Amino acid sequence: MSTYRDLAHRGSARGTVLRTVGTRERRSHLTAPRVPTVGIDIGGTKVMAGVVDADGNILEKLRTETPDKSKSPKVVEDTIVELVLDLSDRHDVHAVGIGAAGWVDADRARVLFAPHLAWRNEPLRDALQGRLAVPVMVDNDANTAAWAEWRFGAGRGEDHLVMITLGTGIGGAILEDGQVKRGKFGVAGEFGHMQVVPGGHRCPCGNRGCWEQYSSGNALVREARELAAADSPVAYEIIERVKGNVSDITGPLITELAREGDAMCVELFQDIGQWLGVGIANLAAALDPSCFVIGGGVSAADDLLIGPARDAFRRHLTGRGYRPEARITRAQLGPEAGMVGAADLARLVARRFRRANRRRVERYERYERYAQALRNGTSGRAARTPEDPPS
């Protein structure tokens, strides 16, 4: 894996280098080394890995299924290592970034909890660094997606950006002045678990009435299946499409029918969009960003979803009519955003590691020159330069 395989230095020095990255993201990304890095996006169903250059272009991409939740953390680590080593056979990999669907601690070293994997307080960064011999950065997948959209996509030029990822649930991230705001404990941006309906639908998190129970892929499919199971006349088209098998109703199918003009599916997206707009208005009241970027699989519905969300946002915005309104736009980078963002954030780690590594190599070379001079019979004083270490 290029030069790092031979020069890797494991221990506290590298950990110190990695922990310095977060406070300098805005300045660092402009001068980070223009070297290829690997980004990995770990979701509930797939692990996607790709080599990404300094301009956000994907040079090569691999994909495999996510190991079953019941399997040990090492099985997931093995999957990541295999993908990275496969890519490194054809590319000069300088660092690896991981975007994980779960809570990651403030040091970006441990995955505190991952709903789709057997990670509980898992020291993922150190485990992978020990096996890959290159710097590893771990972050929440919504944070990495937001970073990618800010650097290369719909959020370019924005100083205050909030990203909302609509998939099975709702994730999110906050960027201010070019820095990802992770919070004191690293778990900021869990917007999907804001309570919007007291005593409402039960959420897997254990609470009731969470936002993601009303505006997410799960909410969309749940409503469609309930109407179909009740044999509602408005669900005739979708019942026909799945031949009466209600469990075959999926988000992509609802999107397809809505684009074809099916009244029920269009109405479902309007409902989901309305709730999305309400939540965005609440976030605007709290955070006052200049832009909301909507990503995730459900955002593929585009104006079927974004249009109703904008309408509801304007109706529910605190101080409406007397304050500037944030822009609401769809993400541009699609399902690769998390992977691209993870790779780009890893590039910041690569620079600091390269500098620290270069200093170690330079010190080693000076010691070697000094030792060689002693072996050749030259006195220590004569052999030493102002930069050389004392005898």
Steps between C-alpha positions, in 0.01 A plus 500: 500500500756751384755659730291485817519122521873525573501822700188453711550606859234367735437657836413819681679730256263408218198529728606853596533594133152371423334683788626838376308485174150604605584853613663599170272357233414828331860606448642154445291378209642774278859384550449129565723275288354426158536127544248220446319374807240232560153583625272233645127539561350236730123475501241249603510306172827584324864591551624729222870579459664726246825672414437875477734770371544851640224640276239254623518276192450128561784308335369155586213368709424163661186385678405203714222404738513612861571206733199391702437692823547183703859454382800617703664841447807326360295369206419858401865599547604212277262624231643852517860377493434276200348788303785739585771248416326417172493868402857558618623237255415744220526839673750679723280531810610758759214490754161343563179676609202313644145635496299281738124500557516545876624716783870576491683657795649850492854369439372309196657185633209289633161409363284536809195336345401382154139390454577267208826347628637333813703810590467611861780734615715343230860639462473486122768754409780337696396150395516592131820706526676203653408288199523750214815692601354828370314775689129429553224755566156393632190721494123482480378439144276810498800714598708359215213549252453861612873566464491363145203718404672805650826430319378373165120507479186696581650682800801659332550859608276471808637602839211359705355176370274232642467165324204269552529143377169327435531125480363228722504768770630857516859597561665837484807715531593863570782695334596849613789696351640187341493285812280203576327566831507169683406617849674438830461122479509464121134412445347829377267490201263221605208707375279200428440451872362843574150451638239659274184313610477430875368148548525431126633198312746285693857543373772229513699738720245430776317834493174600336427764240854540359531704181621203298175318572322761284757599237724213386508195278354290778211743546430505127490120471303457823220729381481336158487150649231598749278633221565192287435262793168676563415443132442873460363602158779760471757219523362308202793571269773404745310185606484400135869570452605269788229243417353532846827436686502800730848418631637561148415871520826696513614859491632482141168353383304781667733753337452339160122505529501860625700605193243322285230713666342248740288719730560304820878492459512870416295572812732288715798704382310818574440378856865402546609833350270695730656337805845559355424871468376520859822344627715727285318805639580381852867456408505846343369647826780328693796521259419773241703350213516648152433170327333163559626216282263202475670168425442130547302252294159663550630827353501327158133601481628856447217755462236246604660536845696827494210711369261419789790535744574854381132595531473365853830661597374845398173450691665386823818710506526712813495870407389421145476808285750688716816293460706353217408146403756224470538331165370142481662287231550138410845344544703460181739215571246223547579178688876553465500817716590324825785313335640812328477705820671231707787485251538879496502527880759224509722714278535747789624218719740391226670840498569509870611141502730563203661794681547305821627202306743718301641647822550150639678394181720810507596435862575138417722606206692746720559230759617265225749756369627559850534126571675445167746775577580337835547164331740663255710628787400865479459670835150570616568875515633511145216286365221699661324782314283766673194288417647173623421357843758517778710194574 
